[in-house]
PDB file of C-alpha atoms in Angstrom:
ATOM      1  CA  MET A   1       0.154  -0.146  -0.021  1.00 90.00           C
ATOM      2  CA  VAL A   2       1.406   3.298  -0.922  1.00 97.00           C
ATOM      3  CA  SER A   3       0.593   6.033   0.784  1.00 97.00           C
ATOM      4  CA  HIS A   4       3.545   8.639  -0.297  1.00 98.00           C
ATOM      5  CA  ILE A   5       5.486   8.316  -3.340  1.00 98.00           C
ATOM      6  CA  ARG A   6       9.364   9.172  -3.170  1.00 96.00           C
ATOM      7  CA  THR A   7      10.549  11.716  -5.970  1.00 96.00           C
ATOM      8  CA  SER A   8      13.325  14.522  -5.903  1.00 96.00           C
ATOM      9  CA  GLU A   9      10.429  16.364  -8.305  1.00 97.00           C
ATOM     10  CA  ARG A  10       8.513  18.882  -7.193  1.00 98.00           C
ATOM     11  CA  VAL A  11       5.184  17.147  -7.596  1.00 98.00           C
ATOM     12  CA  LEU A  12       2.091  16.450  -5.704  1.00 98.00           C
ATOM     13  CA  PHE A  13      -0.192  14.172  -6.655  1.00 98.00           C
ATOM     14  CA  LEU A  14      -4.479  14.960  -6.529  1.00 98.00           C
ATOM     15  CA  THR A  15      -6.727  12.147  -5.664  1.00 98.00           C
ATOM     16  CA  PHE A  16     -10.233  12.562  -5.955  1.00 98.00           C
ATOM     17  CA  ASP A  17     -12.940   9.789  -4.532  1.00 98.00           C
ATOM     18  CA  ASP A  18     -16.685   8.634  -4.286  1.00 97.00           C
ATOM     19  CA  GLY A  19     -17.448   9.542  -7.958  1.00 96.00           C
ATOM     20  CA  PRO A  20     -18.272  10.102 -10.567  1.00 97.00           C
ATOM     21  CA  THR A  21     -20.599  13.041  -9.836  1.00 96.00           C
ATOM     22  CA  PRO A  22     -22.166  14.794 -13.195  1.00 94.00           C
ATOM     23  CA  GLN A  23     -21.875  18.423 -12.541  1.00 92.00           C
ATOM     24  CA  VAL A  24     -18.639  18.202  -9.533  1.00 96.00           C
ATOM     25  CA  THR A  25     -16.518  15.952 -11.719  1.00 97.00           C
ATOM     26  CA  ASP A  26     -16.989  18.082 -14.863  1.00 97.00           C
ATOM     27  CA  THR A  27     -16.872  21.626 -13.585  1.00 97.00           C
ATOM     28  CA  LEU A  28     -13.465  19.901 -11.406  1.00 98.00           C
ATOM     29  CA  LEU A  29     -12.034  18.296 -14.730  1.00 98.00           C
ATOM     30  CA  ASP A  30     -12.045  22.415 -15.941  1.00 98.00           C
ATOM     31  CA  LEU A  31     -10.522  23.759 -12.933  1.00 98.00           C
ATOM     32  CA  LEU A  32      -7.597  21.065 -13.464  1.00 98.00           C
ATOM     33  CA  GLU A  33      -7.109  21.495 -16.905  1.00 98.00           C
ATOM     34  CA  GLN A  34      -6.922  25.311 -16.001  1.00 98.00           C
ATOM     35  CA  PHE A  35      -3.654  24.707 -13.849  1.00 97.00           C
ATOM     36  CA  ASP A  36      -2.596  21.406 -16.251  1.00 97.00           C
ATOM     37  CA  ALA A  37      -2.988  19.591 -13.379  1.00 98.00           C
ATOM     38  CA  LYS A  38      -3.492  15.737 -13.828  1.00 98.00           C
ATOM     39  CA  ALA A  39      -4.748  13.799 -11.061  1.00 98.00           C
ATOM     40  CA  THR A  40      -6.128   9.937 -10.148  1.00 98.00           C
ATOM     41  CA  PHE A  41      -9.996   9.732  -9.740  1.00 98.00           C
ATOM     42  CA  PHE A  42     -10.657   6.905  -7.398  1.00 98.00           C
ATOM     43  CA  VAL A  43     -14.680   5.998  -8.809  1.00 97.00           C
ATOM     44  CA  ILE A  44     -16.946   3.888  -7.219  1.00 97.00           C
ATOM     45  CA  ALA A  45     -18.113   0.998 -10.178  1.00 97.00           C
ATOM     46  CA  LYS A  46     -21.946   1.893  -9.589  1.00 96.00           C
ATOM     47  CA  GLU A  47     -21.752   5.553  -9.784  1.00 96.00           C
ATOM     48  CA  ALA A  48     -19.310   4.703 -13.056  1.00 96.00           C
ATOM     49  CA  THR A  49     -22.076   2.792 -14.897  1.00 96.00           C
ATOM     50  CA  ARG A  50     -24.726   5.311 -14.157  1.00 96.00           C
ATOM     51  CA  HIS A  51     -22.433   7.981 -15.853  1.00 97.00           C
ATOM     52  CA  PRO A  52     -20.496   6.575 -18.213  1.00 96.00           C
ATOM     53  CA  GLU A  53     -19.793   9.901 -20.026  1.00 96.00           C
ATOM     54  CA  VAL A  54     -18.073  11.204 -17.498  1.00 97.00           C
ATOM     55  CA  ILE A  55     -15.636   8.425 -17.392  1.00 96.00           C
ATOM     56  CA  ALA A  56     -14.948   9.120 -20.795  1.00 96.00           C
ATOM     57  CA  LYS A  57     -14.223  12.607 -19.996  1.00 97.00           C
ATOM     58  CA  ILE A  58     -11.858  11.761 -17.233  1.00 97.00           C
ATOM     59  CA  ILE A  59     -10.029   9.338 -19.586  1.00 95.00           C
ATOM     60  CA  ALA A  60     -10.315  11.958 -22.441  1.00 96.00           C
ATOM     61  CA  ALA A  61      -8.441  14.488 -20.520  1.00 97.00           C
ATOM     62  CA  GLY A  62      -5.526  12.310 -19.569  1.00 95.00           C
ATOM     63  CA  HIS A  63      -6.283  11.700 -15.987  1.00 97.00           C
ATOM     64  CA  THR A  64      -5.807   7.915 -14.221  1.00 96.00           C
ATOM     65  CA  LEU A  65      -8.843   6.110 -13.216  1.00 96.00           C
ATOM     66  CA  GLY A  66      -8.737   3.711  -9.961  1.00 97.00           C
ATOM     67  CA  ASN A  67     -11.066   1.584  -8.368  1.00 97.00           C
ATOM     68  CA  HIS A  68     -12.741   2.564  -5.032  1.00 97.00           C
ATOM     69  CA  SER A  69     -14.988  -0.437  -4.862  1.00 97.00           C
ATOM     70  CA  LEU A  70     -18.144  -1.234  -5.982  1.00 96.00           C
ATOM     71  CA  GLN A  71     -20.615   1.063  -3.747  1.00 94.00           C
ATOM     72  CA  HIS A  72     -18.161   2.000  -1.135  1.00 95.00           C
ATOM     73  CA  GLU A  73     -18.850  -0.613   1.754  1.00 93.00           C
ATOM     74  CA  ASN A  74     -16.719  -0.435   4.918  1.00 93.00           C
ATOM     75  CA  PHE A  75     -14.505  -3.142   3.847  1.00 94.00           C
ATOM     76  CA  GLN A  76     -13.358  -4.150   7.232  1.00 94.00           C
ATOM     77  CA  THR A  77     -17.155  -5.601   8.418  1.00 95.00           C
ATOM     78  CA  LEU A  78     -17.286  -7.724   4.896  1.00 95.00           C
ATOM     79  CA  SER A  79     -15.653 -11.249   4.551  1.00 95.00           C
ATOM     80  CA  ARG A  80     -12.948 -11.906   3.230  1.00 94.00           C
ATOM     81  CA  ALA A  81     -15.007 -13.777   0.020  1.00 96.00           C
ATOM     82  CA  GLU A  82     -17.558 -10.275  -0.205  1.00 96.00           C
ATOM     83  CA  GLN A  83     -14.076  -8.139  -0.411  1.00 96.00           C
ATOM     84  CA  ALA A  84     -13.116 -10.717  -3.209  1.00 96.00           C
ATOM     85  CA  ASN A  85     -16.429 -10.670  -5.170  1.00 97.00           C
ATOM     86  CA  ASP A  86     -16.452  -6.409  -4.520  1.00 97.00           C
ATOM     87  CA  VAL A  87     -12.778  -5.799  -6.140  1.00 96.00           C
ATOM     88  CA  LEU A  88     -13.267  -7.999  -9.081  1.00 95.00           C
ATOM     89  CA  GLN A  89     -16.600  -7.225  -9.771  1.00 96.00           C
ATOM     90  CA  SER A  90     -16.131  -3.460  -9.716  1.00 96.00           C
ATOM     91  CA  GLN A  91     -12.600  -4.182 -11.320  1.00 95.00           C
ATOM     92  CA  THR A  92     -14.682  -5.994 -14.247  1.00 95.00           C
ATOM     93  CA  THR A  93     -16.984  -2.804 -14.271  1.00 95.00           C
ATOM     94  CA  LEU A  94     -14.375  -0.559 -14.647  1.00 95.00           C
ATOM     95  CA  SER A  95     -11.919  -2.338 -17.032  1.00 92.00           C
ATOM     96  CA  GLY A  96     -14.968  -2.596 -19.304  1.00 91.00           C
ATOM     97  CA  LEU A  97     -15.523   1.317 -19.186  1.00 91.00           C
ATOM     98  CA  CYS A  98     -11.915   2.507 -19.663  1.00 85.00           C
ATOM     99  CA  GLN A  99     -10.792  -0.226 -21.991  1.00 82.00           C
ATOM    100  CA  SER A 100      -8.020  -0.859 -20.152  1.00 83.00           C
ATOM    101  CA  PRO A 101      -7.563  -2.625 -16.224  1.00 85.00           C
ATOM    102  CA  CYS A 102      -7.534   0.002 -13.455  1.00 91.00           C
ATOM    103  CA  LYS A 103      -4.046  -0.473 -11.556  1.00 95.00           C
ATOM    104  CA  TYR A 104      -4.986   1.133  -8.419  1.00 97.00           C
ATOM    105  CA  PHE A 105      -7.404   0.477  -5.637  1.00 98.00           C
ATOM    106  CA  ARG A 106      -8.581   2.466  -2.691  1.00 98.00           C
ATOM    107  CA  ALA A 107     -10.389   1.311   0.357  1.00 97.00           C
ATOM    108  CA  PRO A 108     -13.636   2.825   0.936  1.00 96.00           C
ATOM    109  CA  GLN A 109     -13.170   5.238   4.105  1.00 94.00           C
ATOM    110  CA  GLY A 110      -9.360   4.387   3.905  1.00 96.00           C
ATOM    111  CA  LYS A 111     -10.047   1.214   5.933  1.00 95.00           C
ATOM    112  CA  TRP A 112      -7.935  -1.272   4.855  1.00 96.00           C
ATOM    113  CA  THR A 113      -7.608  -4.856   6.178  1.00 94.00           C
ATOM    114  CA  PHE A 114      -5.001  -7.824   5.838  1.00 95.00           C
ATOM    115  CA  SER A 115      -6.833  -9.670   3.690  1.00 94.00           C
ATOM    116  CA  LEU A 116      -7.494  -6.856   1.226  1.00 96.00           C
ATOM    117  CA  ILE A 117      -4.078  -6.163   0.955  1.00 96.00           C
ATOM    118  CA  SER A 118      -3.269  -9.698   0.209  1.00 96.00           C
ATOM    119  CA  LEU A 119      -5.953  -9.821  -2.352  1.00 96.00           C
ATOM    120  CA  LEU A 120      -4.608  -6.616  -4.051  1.00 97.00           C
ATOM    121  CA  LYS A 121      -1.193  -8.376  -4.530  1.00 96.00           C
ATOM    122  CA  GLN A 122      -2.674 -11.537  -5.737  1.00 96.00           C
ATOM    123  CA  HIS A 123      -4.328  -9.405  -8.162  1.00 95.00           C
ATOM    124  CA  ALA A 124      -1.634  -7.113  -9.491  1.00 95.00           C
ATOM    125  CA  LEU A 125      -3.386  -3.941  -7.882  1.00 97.00           C
ATOM    126  CA  THR A 126      -1.473  -1.385  -6.194  1.00 97.00           C
ATOM    127  CA  GLY A 127      -3.452  -0.282  -2.848  1.00 98.00           C
ATOM    128  CA  ILE A 128      -3.046   3.804  -2.946  1.00 98.00           C
ATOM    129  CA  HIS A 129      -3.863   5.571   1.192  1.00 98.00           C
ATOM    130  CA  TRP A 130      -2.825   9.105   1.163  1.00 98.00           C
ATOM    131  CA  SER A 131      -0.771  11.495   3.232  1.00 98.00           C
ATOM    132  CA  LYS A 132      -2.526  14.490   3.460  1.00 98.00           C
ATOM    133  CA  ASP A 133      -6.300  14.426   3.875  1.00 97.00           C
ATOM    134  CA  SER A 134      -8.359  17.499   2.593  1.00 97.00           C
ATOM    135  CA  ASN A 135     -11.021  17.055   5.135  1.00 97.00           C
ATOM    136  CA  ASP A 136     -13.444  18.459   2.309  1.00 97.00           C
ATOM    137  CA  PHE A 137     -16.183  15.649   3.663  1.00 94.00           C
ATOM    138  CA  LYS A 138     -16.653  17.569   6.981  1.00 94.00           C
ATOM    139  CA  THR A 139     -18.849  20.413   7.821  1.00 94.00           C
ATOM    140  CA  THR A 140     -16.075  22.939   8.572  1.00 95.00           C
ATOM    141  CA  SER A 141     -16.215  25.588   6.302  1.00 96.00           C
ATOM    142  CA  PHE A 142     -13.799  25.245   2.994  1.00 95.00           C
ATOM    143  CA  GLU A 143     -12.355  28.652   4.119  1.00 96.00           C
ATOM    144  CA  LYS A 144     -10.715  26.952   7.112  1.00 97.00           C
ATOM    145  CA  LEU A 145     -10.134  23.404   5.335  1.00 97.00           C
ATOM    146  CA  THR A 146      -8.267  25.776   2.957  1.00 97.00           C
ATOM    147  CA  ARG A 147      -6.179  27.397   5.243  1.00 97.00           C
ATOM    148  CA  SER A 148      -5.170  24.485   7.119  1.00 97.00           C
ATOM    149  CA  LEU A 149      -3.658  22.902   4.129  1.00 97.00           C
ATOM    150  CA  ILE A 150      -1.656  26.344   3.040  1.00 97.00           C
ATOM    151  CA  ASP A 151      -0.485  26.019   6.530  1.00 96.00           C
ATOM    152  CA  ALA A 152       0.505  22.812   6.053  1.00 95.00           C
ATOM    153  CA  GLU A 153       4.221  21.621   4.646  1.00 93.00           C
ATOM    154  CA  MET A 154       3.990  20.331   1.438  1.00 97.00           C
ATOM    155  CA  LYS A 155       6.620  17.782   0.685  1.00 97.00           C
ATOM    156  CA  ASN A 156       7.424  16.197  -3.006  1.00 98.00           C
ATOM    157  CA  GLY A 157       5.560  13.588  -3.281  1.00 98.00           C
ATOM    158  CA  GLU A 158       2.544  14.056  -1.157  1.00 98.00           C
ATOM    159  CA  ILE A 159      -1.028  12.180  -2.287  1.00 98.00           C
ATOM    160  CA  LEU A 160      -3.840  14.182  -1.546  1.00 98.00           C
ATOM    161  CA  LEU A 161      -6.988  13.016  -0.809  1.00 98.00           C
ATOM    162  CA  PHE A 162      -9.706  15.117  -2.019  1.00 98.00           C
ATOM    163  CA  HIS A 163     -13.545  14.086  -2.984  1.00 97.00           C
ATOM    164  CA  ASP A 164     -15.643  14.992  -5.918  1.00 96.00           C
ATOM    165  CA  ASP A 165     -19.176  14.221  -4.756  1.00 91.00           C
ATOM    166  CA  SER A 166     -19.296  17.762  -3.530  1.00 90.00           C
ATOM    167  CA  GLU A 167     -18.463  21.203  -4.343  1.00 93.00           C
ATOM    168  CA  LYS A 168     -16.231  21.837  -1.588  1.00 95.00           C
ATOM    169  CA  SER A 169     -13.052  20.210  -2.768  1.00 96.00           C
ATOM    170  CA  ILE A 170     -13.414  22.730  -6.137  1.00 97.00           C
ATOM    171  CA  ASN A 171     -14.024  25.815  -3.728  1.00 97.00           C
ATOM    172  CA  MET A 172     -10.957  25.366  -2.115  1.00 98.00           C
ATOM    173  CA  LEU A 173      -8.615  23.470  -4.711  1.00 98.00           C
ATOM    174  CA  LYS A 174      -9.588  27.427  -6.831  1.00 98.00           C
ATOM    175  CA  THR A 175      -7.303  29.098  -4.329  1.00 98.00           C
ATOM    176  CA  LEU A 176      -4.625  25.597  -3.556  1.00 98.00           C
ATOM    177  CA  LEU A 177      -3.542  25.031  -7.119  1.00 98.00           C
ATOM    178  CA  PRO A 178      -2.325  28.855  -7.604  1.00 98.00           C
ATOM    179  CA  HIS A 179      -1.118  28.629  -4.151  1.00 98.00           C
ATOM    180  CA  TRP A 180       0.861  25.543  -4.452  1.00 98.00           C
ATOM    181  CA  GLN A 181       1.864  26.574  -8.172  1.00 98.00           C
ATOM    182  CA  LYS A 182       3.880  29.292  -6.807  1.00 97.00           C
ATOM    183  CA  GLN A 183       5.664  27.299  -4.499  1.00 97.00           C
ATOM    184  CA  GLY A 184       7.035  25.412  -7.482  1.00 98.00           C
ATOM    185  CA  PHE A 185       4.492  22.402  -7.384  1.00 98.00           C
ATOM    186  CA  ARG A 186       3.433  20.472 -10.224  1.00 98.00           C
ATOM    187  CA  PHE A 187       0.191  18.026 -10.704  1.00 98.00           C
ATOM    188  CA  ALA A 188       0.120  14.676 -11.650  1.00 98.00           C
ATOM    189  CA  ALA A 189      -1.137  11.412 -11.721  1.00 97.00           C
ATOM    190  CA  ILE A 190      -0.109   8.201  -9.881  1.00 97.00           C
ATOM    191  CA  GLU A 191       0.218   6.698 -12.914  1.00 94.00           C
ATOM    192  CA  GLY A 192       4.051   6.028 -14.079  1.00 91.00           C
ATOM    193  CA  TYR A 193       5.343   7.360 -10.230  1.00 94.00           C
ATOM    194  CA  VAL A 194       3.562   3.740  -8.747  1.00 91.00           C
TER     195      VAL A 194
END
């Protein structure tokens, strides 16, 4: 499982969970394009089948697609067989949508189990966690959350967790992307680094 990428490059890895969400993901894609930013979208397979057009936009824009499970269940409450069924079904669904296999998996809510990590290894999938959490899912105002990330020390190779199921991440990133860019960072997808 990877939670930080060792690199001498001045690069941050933006990741987005729980989408795709029409309108929100579309707006986010436009914002990322303004900053020549690439990202990794960990999508829920059932949402992806509802919105294949958004998945197509993510891929066409050069972003990486990752597996975030079939329907976002807590893997710590699932049996090994249920975990395997979820991972493999969602892999099949997403591979069909993007015409190539997904290489990366993120556990819903970041709740990993030994059996899940073993399962990923068995199927040549890489588990991706994060080193900095935006906390954009909390009720805290986006201004306060933005300030906490501005105040945080960013290092090369940080994997940043955001969500594309609400506008909060977009509001935060309108300030954060130019701030980090001024610090010399660029924004890359995980593919090619892990």
